[in-house]
Amino acid sequence: MADKQALNQTAQALIAAAQAGALGRPTQIFRAETIAGPRAGAIRLFAGLQTGYLHRVLAADDCALARQFIAWPFPGDPQVYLDGKAVRVEAPWPPELATAAIRLREIAPHPRGGGRWVVGVDEIGRTVIGGLTDATPHWLVAGTTGSGK
């Protein structure tokens, strides 16, 4: 898949640049996870105690440094933010790789259990099922116009 290849290429370039000191000072990235979502590709970089530094450098100047490493032509702007103990670098897929429409009947027509429904898919393509229970007696579906609510 072209998207996984681009994600792996971007992750390897970021790791090599960080270790060589090209991001300001040598930074050890211990692990990288790639996420090929339906609309964007993302990489989670784990750098231990240097995670804050890595975030600050990659997020500076509207992610100017991070843009140089993303191995696919992306529309819009990349995002760099902290995601738990990792730095997340994310950029939208170009139109030929992005999933333009996700039809509910194609992912799960009838979820098991009464009072349950298909909400959609998460960032890695897994089906999200919602339901009313004592723990979640209410749901709020929010989003901008055209976002697929």
PDB file of C-alpha atoms in Angstrom:
ATOM      1  CA  MET A   1       0.000   0.000   0.000  1.00  0.00           C
ATOM      2  CA  ALA A   2       1.304   3.409  -0.942  1.00  0.00           C
ATOM      3  CA  ASP A   3      -0.008   5.027   2.224  1.00  0.00           C
ATOM      4  CA  LYS A   4       1.832   2.631   4.588  1.00  0.00           C
ATOM      5  CA  GLN A   5       4.999   3.009   2.556  1.00  0.00           C
ATOM      6  CA  ALA A   6       4.792   6.813   2.775  1.00  0.00           C
ATOM      7  CA  LEU A   7       4.174   6.630   6.528  1.00  0.00           C
ATOM      8  CA  ASN A   8       7.143   4.324   7.084  1.00  0.00           C
ATOM      9  CA  GLN A   9       9.370   6.510   4.905  1.00  0.00           C
ATOM     10  CA  THR A  10       8.346   9.603   6.883  1.00  0.00           C
ATOM     11  CA  ALA A  11       8.934   7.851  10.218  1.00  0.00           C
ATOM     12  CA  GLN A  12      12.399   6.659   9.162  1.00  0.00           C
ATOM     13  CA  ALA A  13      13.349  10.142   7.911  1.00  0.00           C
ATOM     14  CA  LEU A  14      12.236  11.735  11.191  1.00  0.00           C
ATOM     15  CA  ILE A  15      14.141   9.173  13.277  1.00  0.00           C
ATOM     16  CA  ALA A  16      17.323   9.597  11.212  1.00  0.00           C
ATOM     17  CA  ALA A  17      17.123  13.406  11.357  1.00  0.00           C
ATOM     18  CA  ALA A  18      16.519  13.401  15.107  1.00  0.00           C
ATOM     19  CA  GLN A  19      19.440  11.047  15.804  1.00  0.00           C
ATOM     20  CA  ALA A  20      21.766  13.063  13.549  1.00  0.00           C
ATOM     21  CA  GLY A  21      20.920  16.308  15.349  1.00  0.00           C
ATOM     22  CA  ALA A  22      19.190  17.864  12.327  1.00  0.00           C
ATOM     23  CA  LEU A  23      16.284  18.945  14.554  1.00  0.00           C
ATOM     24  CA  GLY A  24      18.512  21.142  16.695  1.00  0.00           C
ATOM     25  CA  ARG A  25      20.242  18.615  18.960  1.00  0.00           C
ATOM     26  CA  PRO A  26      20.624  14.839  18.822  1.00  0.00           C
ATOM     27  CA  THR A  27      17.357  13.291  19.980  1.00  0.00           C
ATOM     28  CA  GLN A  28      16.762   9.582  20.513  1.00  0.00           C
ATOM     29  CA  ILE A  29      13.391   8.358  19.219  1.00  0.00           C
ATOM     30  CA  PHE A  30      12.798   4.982  20.819  1.00  0.00           C
ATOM     31  CA  ARG A  31       9.762   3.886  18.843  1.00  0.00           C
ATOM     32  CA  ALA A  32       7.530   5.083  16.016  1.00  0.00           C
ATOM     33  CA  GLU A  33       3.969   3.903  15.344  1.00  0.00           C
ATOM     34  CA  THR A  34       2.264   4.577  12.027  1.00  0.00           C
ATOM     35  CA  ILE A  35      -1.484   5.024  11.639  1.00  0.00           C
ATOM     36  CA  ALA A  36      -3.001   4.873   8.147  1.00  0.00           C
ATOM     37  CA  GLY A  37      -6.445   6.318   8.712  1.00  0.00           C
ATOM     38  CA  PRO A  38      -9.162   6.777   6.098  1.00  0.00           C
ATOM     39  CA  ARG A  39      -8.506  10.524   5.699  1.00  0.00           C
ATOM     40  CA  ALA A  40      -5.005  11.119   7.106  1.00  0.00           C
ATOM     41  CA  GLY A  41      -1.730   9.473   7.919  1.00  0.00           C
ATOM     42  CA  ALA A  42      -0.176   9.859  11.345  1.00  0.00           C
ATOM     43  CA  ILE A  43       3.017   8.900  13.124  1.00  0.00           C
ATOM     44  CA  ARG A  44       3.436   8.655  16.895  1.00  0.00           C
ATOM     45  CA  LEU A  45       7.034   9.236  17.987  1.00  0.00           C
ATOM     46  CA  PHE A  46       8.164   8.105  21.438  1.00  0.00           C
ATOM     47  CA  ALA A  47      11.241   9.996  22.655  1.00  0.00           C
ATOM     48  CA  GLY A  48      11.158   9.462  26.426  1.00  0.00           C
ATOM     49  CA  LEU A  49      12.261  12.542  28.355  1.00  0.00           C
ATOM     50  CA  GLN A  50      12.936  14.401  25.095  1.00  0.00           C
ATOM     51  CA  THR A  51       9.306  14.210  23.944  1.00  0.00           C
ATOM     52  CA  GLY A  52       8.596  17.814  24.955  1.00  0.00           C
ATOM     53  CA  TYR A  53      11.638  19.078  23.078  1.00  0.00           C
ATOM     54  CA  LEU A  54      10.707  17.053  19.985  1.00  0.00           C
ATOM     55  CA  HIS A  55       7.178  18.464  20.067  1.00  0.00           C
ATOM     56  CA  ARG A  56       8.379  22.047  20.438  1.00  0.00           C
ATOM     57  CA  VAL A  57      10.791  21.733  17.495  1.00  0.00           C
ATOM     58  CA  LEU A  58       8.387  19.956  15.110  1.00  0.00           C
ATOM     59  CA  ALA A  59       5.405  22.205  15.977  1.00  0.00           C
ATOM     60  CA  ALA A  60       7.306  25.509  15.659  1.00  0.00           C
ATOM     61  CA  ASP A  61       6.420  27.985  12.911  1.00  0.00           C
ATOM     62  CA  ASP A  62       3.214  26.216  11.875  1.00  0.00           C
ATOM     63  CA  CYS A  63       5.005  22.860  11.649  1.00  0.00           C
ATOM     64  CA  ALA A  64       7.548  24.168   9.108  1.00  0.00           C
ATOM     65  CA  LEU A  65      10.181  21.577  10.020  1.00  0.00           C
ATOM     66  CA  ALA A  66       7.707  18.671  10.133  1.00  0.00           C
ATOM     67  CA  ARG A  67       6.458  19.559   6.609  1.00  0.00           C
ATOM     68  CA  GLN A  68       9.882  18.770   5.172  1.00  0.00           C
ATOM     69  CA  PHE A  69       9.715  15.134   6.256  1.00  0.00           C
ATOM     70  CA  ILE A  70       6.190  14.165   5.181  1.00  0.00           C
ATOM     71  CA  ALA A  71       6.621  11.816   2.229  1.00  0.00           C
ATOM     72  CA  TRP A  72       3.305  12.406   0.470  1.00  0.00           C
ATOM     73  CA  PRO A  73       1.749  15.442  -1.201  1.00  0.00           C
ATOM     74  CA  PHE A  74      -0.814  16.631   1.321  1.00  0.00           C
ATOM     75  CA  PRO A  75      -3.577  19.203   1.050  1.00  0.00           C
ATOM     76  CA  GLY A  76      -4.060  21.585   3.956  1.00  0.00           C
ATOM     77  CA  ASP A  77      -1.728  21.755   6.916  1.00  0.00           C
ATOM     78  CA  PRO A  78       0.065  19.077   8.918  1.00  0.00           C
ATOM     79  CA  GLN A  79      -0.522  18.923  12.669  1.00  0.00           C
ATOM     80  CA  VAL A  80       1.976  18.189  15.417  1.00  0.00           C
ATOM     81  CA  TYR A  81       0.761  17.692  18.964  1.00  0.00           C
ATOM     82  CA  LEU A  82       1.324  15.665  22.108  1.00  0.00           C
ATOM     83  CA  ASP A  83      -0.580  12.386  22.185  1.00  0.00           C
ATOM     84  CA  GLY A  84      -0.104  10.786  25.583  1.00  0.00           C
ATOM     85  CA  LYS A  85       3.607  10.007  25.927  1.00  0.00           C
ATOM     86  CA  ALA A  86       4.251  10.553  22.211  1.00  0.00           C
ATOM     87  CA  VAL A  87       4.496  13.326  19.653  1.00  0.00           C
ATOM     88  CA  ARG A  88       1.949  12.882  16.894  1.00  0.00           C
ATOM     89  CA  VAL A  89       2.690  14.125  13.376  1.00  0.00           C
ATOM     90  CA  GLU A  90      -0.375  14.026  11.149  1.00  0.00           C
ATOM     91  CA  ALA A  91      -1.161  15.159   7.598  1.00  0.00           C
ATOM     92  CA  PRO A  92      -4.176  14.624   5.344  1.00  0.00           C
ATOM     93  CA  TRP A  93      -3.953  12.145   2.501  1.00  0.00           C
ATOM     94  CA  PRO A  94      -4.039  13.435  -1.066  1.00  0.00           C
ATOM     95  CA  PRO A  95      -7.439  12.864  -2.743  1.00  0.00           C
ATOM     96  CA  GLU A  96      -6.329   9.628  -4.437  1.00  0.00           C
ATOM     97  CA  LEU A  97      -5.492   7.999  -1.067  1.00  0.00           C
ATOM     98  CA  ALA A  98      -8.236   9.489   1.119  1.00  0.00           C
ATOM     99  CA  THR A  99     -11.556   7.787   1.686  1.00  0.00           C
ATOM    100  CA  ALA A 100     -14.086  10.341   0.465  1.00  0.00           C
ATOM    101  CA  ALA A 101     -17.217   8.641   1.802  1.00  0.00           C
ATOM    102  CA  ILE A 102     -17.775   5.931   4.375  1.00  0.00           C
ATOM    103  CA  ARG A 103     -21.167   4.302   3.964  1.00  0.00           C
ATOM    104  CA  LEU A 104     -22.549   2.743   7.120  1.00  0.00           C
ATOM    105  CA  ARG A 105     -24.198  -0.142   5.264  1.00  0.00           C
ATOM    106  CA  GLU A 106     -20.749  -1.189   4.021  1.00  0.00           C
ATOM    107  CA  ILE A 107     -19.045  -1.338   7.436  1.00  0.00           C
ATOM    108  CA  ALA A 108     -21.678  -3.002   9.662  1.00  0.00           C
ATOM    109  CA  PRO A 109     -25.313  -3.170   8.648  1.00  0.00           C
ATOM    110  CA  HIS A 110     -26.694  -4.668  11.895  1.00  0.00           C
ATOM    111  CA  PRO A 111     -24.720  -4.430  15.155  1.00  0.00           C
ATOM    112  CA  ARG A 112     -25.490  -7.050  17.776  1.00  0.00           C
ATOM    113  CA  GLY A 113     -27.585  -6.167  20.815  1.00  0.00           C
ATOM    114  CA  GLY A 114     -30.708  -4.083  21.189  1.00  0.00           C
ATOM    115  CA  GLY A 115     -30.404  -0.322  21.252  1.00  0.00           C
ATOM    116  CA  ARG A 116     -27.063  -0.259  19.425  1.00  0.00           C
ATOM    117  CA  TRP A 117     -26.120   1.474  16.211  1.00  0.00           C
ATOM    118  CA  VAL A 118     -23.115   2.026  13.964  1.00  0.00           C
ATOM    119  CA  VAL A 119     -21.502   5.392  14.682  1.00  0.00           C
ATOM    120  CA  GLY A 120     -18.804   5.218  11.990  1.00  0.00           C
ATOM    121  CA  VAL A 121     -15.143   4.271  11.827  1.00  0.00           C
ATOM    122  CA  ASP A 122     -12.218   5.347  13.975  1.00  0.00           C
ATOM    123  CA  GLU A 123      -8.890   6.650  12.701  1.00  0.00           C
ATOM    124  CA  ILE A 124      -7.585   3.206  11.780  1.00  0.00           C
ATOM    125  CA  GLY A 125     -10.761   1.982  10.099  1.00  0.00           C
ATOM    126  CA  ARG A 126     -12.350  -0.027  12.929  1.00  0.00           C
ATOM    127  CA  THR A 127     -16.135   0.136  13.206  1.00  0.00           C
ATOM    128  CA  VAL A 128     -17.395   2.179  16.159  1.00  0.00           C
ATOM    129  CA  ILE A 129     -20.644   0.930  17.708  1.00  0.00           C
ATOM    130  CA  GLY A 130     -22.739   3.123  19.987  1.00  0.00           C
ATOM    131  CA  GLY A 131     -25.502   2.211  22.359  1.00  0.00           C
ATOM    132  CA  LEU A 132     -27.593   3.476  25.237  1.00  0.00           C
ATOM    133  CA  THR A 133     -26.737   1.983  28.620  1.00  0.00           C
ATOM    134  CA  ASP A 134     -26.821   3.091  32.229  1.00  0.00           C
ATOM    135  CA  ALA A 135     -23.219   4.217  31.804  1.00  0.00           C
ATOM    136  CA  THR A 136     -23.988   6.226  28.629  1.00  0.00           C
ATOM    137  CA  PRO A 137     -27.635   7.289  28.762  1.00  0.00           C
ATOM    138  CA  HIS A 138     -27.103  10.200  26.336  1.00  0.00           C
ATOM    139  CA  TRP A 139     -25.131  10.866  23.192  1.00  0.00           C
ATOM    140  CA  LEU A 140     -24.137  14.160  21.578  1.00  0.00           C
ATOM    141  CA  VAL A 141     -23.136  14.109  17.931  1.00  0.00           C
ATOM    142  CA  ALA A 142     -21.285  17.291  17.021  1.00  0.00           C
ATOM    143  CA  GLY A 143     -19.395  18.486  13.997  1.00  0.00           C
ATOM    144  CA  THR A 144     -19.239  21.150  11.352  1.00  0.00           C
ATOM    145  CA  THR A 145     -21.540  21.281   8.367  1.00  0.00           C
ATOM    146  CA  GLY A 146     -20.563  18.619   5.857  1.00  0.00           C
ATOM    147  CA  SER A 147     -18.559  16.541   8.351  1.00  0.00           C
ATOM    148  CA  GLY A 148     -20.806  13.514   8.032  1.00  0.00           C
ATOM    149  CA  LYS A 149     -22.899  13.607  11.196  1.00  0.00           C
TER     150      LYS A 149
END
